[in-house]
Amino acid sequence: MKYGHFDDLNKEYVITNYETPLPWINYLGSDSFFTLLSNTAGGYSFYKDAKLRRITRYRYNNLPLDQDGFHIYIKDKKTIWNPGWQPTRTKLDSYECHHGLGYSTITGSKNKIEVKQELFVPKNDNILLMRVTVKNNDKQKRELDLFSFIEFCLWDAQDDTTNFQRNYSTGEVEVVGSSIYHKTEYRERRNHYAVFFANKKVDSFDTSRDKFMGVYGSPAEPQAVKNGKCANSIAHGWQPVGAHHFHLDLNANESFDVIFGLAYVEVPFDKKFVKPNVINKEPAKQLISKYNTNKKFDEGLNNLKSFWNNLLSGFEVSTSNDKVNRMVNIWNAYQCMVTFNMSRSASYYESGIGRGMGFRDSCQDLLGFVHMIPERARERILDIAATQKEDGGAYHQYQPLTKKGNSDIGGGFNDDPLWLIACVDAYIRETGDWNILKVKVDFDNNHDVADTLLEHLRRSFNYTLNNLGPHRLPLIGRADWNDCLNLNCFSKYPGESFQITGPSEGPVAESVFIAGMFVKYGKAYANILEHLGLNEEAAASRKAVADMEKAVLKDGWDGEWFLRAYDAKGQRVGSKANDEGQIYIEPQGMCVMAGIGVESGEAQKALDSVKKRLETKYGIVILNPAYTSYRLNLGEISSYPPGYKENAGIFCHNNPWVVFAETVMGHGNRAFDLYKKTCPAFLEDISEIHRTEPYVYCQMVAGKDAPTFGEGKNSWLTGTAAWTFTVLTQGILGVQPDYDGLRIDPCIPASVKEYKINRLYRGTMYHITVSNPKGSQKGVKKILVDGKEVPLGVIPASRKKEVNVEIIM
Ligand code: GLC
Ligand code: GLC
C-alpha cells in the first residue's frame, strides 16, 4: 500500500494520506541551523548540536506520537483543526505534504478553508521560516482564528528533560510586538537567544505554556485556542513557549498570509544587554528584516532550490528505470547529505542527546558525499583525524560542537582507524588533492603532537599490525563494524554498556572482518605511498597485506564461507562448527570486495553461501541461524530477539558490500537484484509492511526470524546511504574515480541496453553514454573520448569544461 507518490520533476515526495505507518520526516537546514519535520508538522529545531543547543522541545517515545512541532491551529466556530492533522487529529477534507530538498509544504483543508504551511531553512542563516496562507474557498465571508505554537527547549536537551528542580525556575522571555524572545540563561553565561516572530501584528500572544495549553490541557485542545484568544502571558520559569494569534475575517475567495520565523541569535559578550535585563535585539531584527516579506521569503526558497539543483547536477543518471534514476539523482544523494550533517545524532530514532559523530560512521558517510562537496569533505577529514590517538587508535565518537574525542566511550573499536584510510583514499581519488596528506593534524586534539595526515594514515595502518592475535589476524578489541559483537565484554549485569564493559582490549579475540578491511584499504594505502614515491614503504605494506590475505585464507576460511571471528577463548564464531550464528554477512562482503579468494575460488563459494543461507526476499540477514539465547562470550548481538538488529536482522548497511562483491565477480544481474531488495523506492508499494519513509534507507529491516519480517526501523541516519550510493554509481553503473582520472567499468544486468550519466569530476562535466549491444554484464570493449578511440582503462582527468565519453561493452 502507498501513502503518497514520488514527484521526480519537482524532486519531492508527496504524501497524500496523513496516517503514515510512522511519522515520515524531512530535514530542513544544511549549514548550522537544522529542523526535523514530520509530515504532520511534528519535529524540532537546533543549532549545530542537537544536545547542547536545542531550540525547541521534542518528546521522544511520547503518546500520542509526534505531538511536538510547528503546528498551526485553526479555530472555525466550534471546530479546531490543524492543516497537518496533528495534534488535534480533526479529520481533514484534503491533505498533502510535499517533502522536498530542504523544504516541506503541508496543505490541509476543512469546511472550505484551505491552509498551507511552507517551511524551510534558508542557506547561510540560522532561521526556520514558515509561511502560512489561509484561503477562504467558500462563497461567503468566514470568521476564523489562527494560532501558531512552539515550545522552547532550555538549550541543553539532556538537562531540559531531567533537571526540573532547576529548570522550572529559570525560563525567561521578552516580547516586543509580534516577536517573542526566548532568553533563558542569557542573564548568566550564555550569549545566545531564540526569537519566534511573525511579520504581521498579532491580536494576542502567549509565552507561558500553562496559559496557552491550560495546566491540564493538551496539544489536541489548547485552552487559548478553545477561548479564541491568547492571554498575553509572560513566562517566568516553568515552560516558556511562543504562540501568536490572528483573528481573521475573510471574504469569499480572500486569502491571508503571515510569515513566521524561529531564529537562533548570538550576541558578542560585551554587547549582550542594552539596559539591565533588556537584551540586545539588534542582530535579531537584522535577521528578521531579511525574510519579512513574501518577496524575500520566495527568494530565499528559490535560492535553496537552486542550491540543491546545482549540487545534484554533478551526478545525473538517465536509465530506463525511474526508480534507479530517482534514487541516484535525488533521494539517495540527499540522504547522503543529511548523514553528512547529522552523522547519527538527531533523527526520529536518535534522540540528539546520545551519540555525537561516530569515527567510523563519519568516515563511511564521506564516501557518499565527497563528490558533492569536496571542500567540506576535506574539513571533515581533518576534524576526524584530529581526534585520532597517538598510537593510531581512535575515539569511537566525537562531539560536533567541540570536535573533541568523547572519553566516556573512548576507543578500542579496532576497525575504526582503517576507515580513515578509506575516506582519505576516496577523497584523493575524487579531487586529486594530494596536498591534503601534507597538512599537519593534531593527535587527540593536542597540537604539540600534530603530524601530517599521511602520518595519521601510517598509524592507522600500523595500528592493525601492532594489534594482531594468535592467528596473525587483527584483534577485535571492543567490537569491529558490528558494535554488538562484543567478544571481550562478558557482561552479566543489566545496564552495563556492552561496548565498554569488560577486559575490552583482549589479546585473543580476532576479527576476520577487520582482516578483510586491512586487505582492501591496505592496498589503497600502498597505492598512496607509491604515488608519493615512497616505494620501499609501499612494498613493505603490500607484503603486510599479502600476509594478511594468507592468514585469512588459512585461518579465516571455514570451508564454504569466511569465518567471522575467534572469540576470547580462541573458539570460532560464524562457523559451521557453531550451533547458531554459523555464517555472518560482513566478512563475505568485505573479503570479496578486498579481492580475497577471487582467483582461488573461495570468493565465489562465499557468495554462494550468502545466497543459500542469508538471502531473503527483503535482503540479506546479518547472520544465520539467529541466536536464540544470550551468550556471554558474544555480547550484545545475542541480546536482541531473533531477527532484530544485529541478531539476524537485515542490516541495510552491509547489503551493498555483497552487491559490490558481486560486481567484483562480474555478476551484473545478481548485483542489481540484490540492490533492489533493500532500495526504498522499490519498496514503496509495501509501505504498510516496511513502515519507514519510501524515499530513504533505514538502518535495519526485521529479518526472517522476526514476527515482523520486512518492517524497517531507524530511518535516515545510516551508513547505508553512502554505501548504496557508492555501489550503485561505482559498482553497478561503473563510474569510479581513480587517482589520475575516471575509470568506467559497469557491471549491469544483461538486459540493460544503454544509459547516460552526467558526472562532474574535478571541474569537468563528463557526458557518458554506456551501450551494451551484446547484452553483457561486465567488460568494456571500447572507449571513445570526444569521438576518438582511447586505450581501455582510466580516462585521464581533463582540463576541458565538458567531455563526451562513449563506453561500448
Ligand atoms: C550502527 C552504528 C555503526 C555500526 C552498526 C553495526 O549503525 O552507527 O557504527 O557499525 O550499527 O553495529
Ligand atoms: C546498539 C545498536 C547498534 C549501534 C550501537 C551504538 O548496540 O544495536 O546498532 O551501533 O548501539 O552504540
PDB file of N, CA and C in Angstrom, residues 9 24 49 66 73 77 84 111 123 211 253 289 296 327 437 457-458 490 505 520 548 574 593 600 603 606 650 786:
ATOM      1  N   LEU A   9       9.910  15.361 -11.062  1.00  0.00           N
ATOM      2  CA  LEU A   9      10.157  16.643 -11.699  1.00  0.00           C
ATOM      3  C   LEU A   9      10.474  17.716 -10.661  1.00  0.00           C
ATOM      4  N   TRP A  24       6.708  10.385   8.785  1.00  0.00           N
ATOM      5  CA  TRP A  24       7.662  10.420   7.669  1.00  0.00           C
ATOM      6  C   TRP A  24       8.263  11.814   7.627  1.00  0.00           C
ATOM      7  N   ASP A  49      24.187  21.514  17.274  1.00  0.00           N
ATOM      8  CA  ASP A  49      24.351  20.352  18.132  1.00  0.00           C
ATOM      9  C   ASP A  49      23.019  20.071  18.827  1.00  0.00           C
ATOM     10  N   ASP A  66       4.378  11.933  18.296  1.00  0.00           N
ATOM     11  CA  ASP A  66       4.762  13.063  17.447  1.00  0.00           C
ATOM     12  C   ASP A  66       3.873  14.301  17.653  1.00  0.00           C
ATOM     13  N   TYR A  73      -2.864  26.088  14.450  1.00  0.00           N
ATOM     14  CA  TYR A  73      -4.248  25.744  14.828  1.00  0.00           C
ATOM     15  C   TYR A  73      -5.216  26.690  14.131  1.00  0.00           C
ATOM     16  N   LYS A  77     -15.391  28.458  14.353  1.00  0.00           N
ATOM     17  CA  LYS A  77     -16.521  28.254  15.263  1.00  0.00           C
ATOM     18  C   LYS A  77     -16.144  27.198  16.314  1.00  0.00           C
ATOM     19  N   GLY A  84      -1.953  20.072   9.221  1.00  0.00           N
ATOM     20  CA  GLY A  84      -1.162  18.836   9.145  1.00  0.00           C
ATOM     21  C   GLY A  84      -1.811  17.704   9.931  1.00  0.00           C
ATOM     22  N   ASN A 111     -13.870  22.246   5.685  1.00  0.00           N
ATOM     23  CA  ASN A 111     -15.046  23.122   5.524  1.00  0.00           C
ATOM     24  C   ASN A 111     -14.747  24.366   4.684  1.00  0.00           C
ATOM     25  N   LYS A 123      19.587  29.165   3.085  1.00  0.00           N
ATOM     26  CA  LYS A 123      21.036  28.964   3.088  1.00  0.00           C
ATOM     27  C   LYS A 123      21.682  30.056   3.932  1.00  0.00           C
ATOM     28  N   LYS A 211      -0.616  28.909  30.383  1.00  0.00           N
ATOM     29  CA  LYS A 211      -1.696  29.788  29.927  1.00  0.00           C
ATOM     30  C   LYS A 211      -2.228  29.340  28.567  1.00  0.00           C
ATOM     31  N   ASN A 253     -13.246  33.794  -1.252  1.00  0.00           N
ATOM     32  CA  ASN A 253     -12.020  33.723  -2.064  1.00  0.00           C
ATOM     33  C   ASN A 253     -10.864  34.582  -1.573  1.00  0.00           C
ATOM     34  N   SER A 289      14.604  41.148   9.283  1.00  0.00           N
ATOM     35  CA  SER A 289      14.340  42.039   8.149  1.00  0.00           C
ATOM     36  C   SER A 289      14.760  41.404   6.818  1.00  0.00           C
ATOM     37  N   LYS A 296      10.889  38.358  -0.188  1.00  0.00           N
ATOM     38  CA  LYS A 296      12.139  37.859   0.389  1.00  0.00           C
ATOM     39  C   LYS A 296      12.023  36.367   0.732  1.00  0.00           C
ATOM     40  N   MET A 327      16.555   7.502  -7.243  1.00  0.00           N
ATOM     41  CA  MET A 327      17.449   7.273  -6.100  1.00  0.00           C
ATOM     42  C   MET A 327      18.777   7.993  -6.313  1.00  0.00           C
ATOM     43  N   LEU A 437      47.571  15.359   2.258  1.00  0.00           N
ATOM     44  CA  LEU A 437      48.416  14.449   3.038  1.00  0.00           C
ATOM     45  C   LEU A 437      49.516  15.176   3.794  1.00  0.00           C
ATOM     46  N   LEU A 457      47.587   8.279   8.535  1.00  0.00           N
ATOM     47  CA  LEU A 457      47.234   7.051   7.801  1.00  0.00           C
ATOM     48  C   LEU A 457      48.210   5.929   8.156  1.00  0.00           C
ATOM     49  N   ARG A 458      49.480   6.307   8.265  1.00  0.00           N
ATOM     50  CA  ARG A 458      50.505   5.308   8.605  1.00  0.00           C
ATOM     51  C   ARG A 458      50.164   4.672   9.946  1.00  0.00           C
ATOM     52  N   PHE A 490      31.751  -9.904  28.255  1.00  0.00           N
ATOM     53  CA  PHE A 490      31.248 -10.829  29.293  1.00  0.00           C
ATOM     54  C   PHE A 490      30.345 -10.146  30.312  1.00  0.00           C
ATOM     55  N   GLU A 505      40.346  -4.871  25.845  1.00  0.00           N
ATOM     56  CA  GLU A 505      41.497  -4.948  24.938  1.00  0.00           C
ATOM     57  C   GLU A 505      42.027  -6.392  24.848  1.00  0.00           C
ATOM     58  N   LYS A 520      41.695  -4.669   1.927  1.00  0.00           N
ATOM     59  CA  LYS A 520      41.111  -3.711   0.983  1.00  0.00           C
ATOM     60  C   LYS A 520      41.760  -2.327   1.122  1.00  0.00           C
ATOM     61  N   MET A 548      48.396 -10.868   5.298  1.00  0.00           N
ATOM     62  CA  MET A 548      47.046 -10.888   5.885  1.00  0.00           C
ATOM     63  C   MET A 548      46.117 -11.747   5.014  1.00  0.00           C
ATOM     64  N   GLY A 574      30.877 -17.776  13.787  1.00  0.00           N
ATOM     65  CA  GLY A 574      30.458 -17.718  12.388  1.00  0.00           C
ATOM     66  C   GLY A 574      31.025 -18.890  11.618  1.00  0.00           C
ATOM     67  N   MET A 593      35.134  -8.020  -1.555  1.00  0.00           N
ATOM     68  CA  MET A 593      35.441  -6.670  -2.049  1.00  0.00           C
ATOM     69  C   MET A 593      36.950  -6.438  -2.068  1.00  0.00           C
ATOM     70  N   SER A 600      41.361 -18.017  -6.254  1.00  0.00           N
ATOM     71  CA  SER A 600      41.420 -19.403  -5.788  1.00  0.00           C
ATOM     72  C   SER A 600      40.044 -20.013  -5.503  1.00  0.00           C
ATOM     73  N   ALA A 603      36.061 -16.882  -2.921  1.00  0.00           N
ATOM     74  CA  ALA A 603      35.132 -15.754  -3.047  1.00  0.00           C
ATOM     75  C   ALA A 603      33.787 -16.233  -3.593  1.00  0.00           C
ATOM     76  N   ALA A 606      31.902 -18.250  -1.102  1.00  0.00           N
ATOM     77  CA  ALA A 606      31.345 -17.414  -0.025  1.00  0.00           C
ATOM     78  C   ALA A 606      30.046 -16.765  -0.497  1.00  0.00           C
ATOM     79  N   ILE A 650      18.030  -7.653   8.875  1.00  0.00           N
ATOM     80  CA  ILE A 650      18.633  -7.284   7.593  1.00  0.00           C
ATOM     81  C   ILE A 650      19.249  -5.916   7.825  1.00  0.00           C
ATOM     82  N   ASP A 786      35.385  12.129 -26.778  1.00  0.00           N
ATOM     83  CA  ASP A 786      35.115  13.132 -27.807  1.00  0.00           C
ATOM     84  C   ASP A 786      35.269  12.536 -29.209  1.00  0.00           C
TER      85      ASP A 786
END
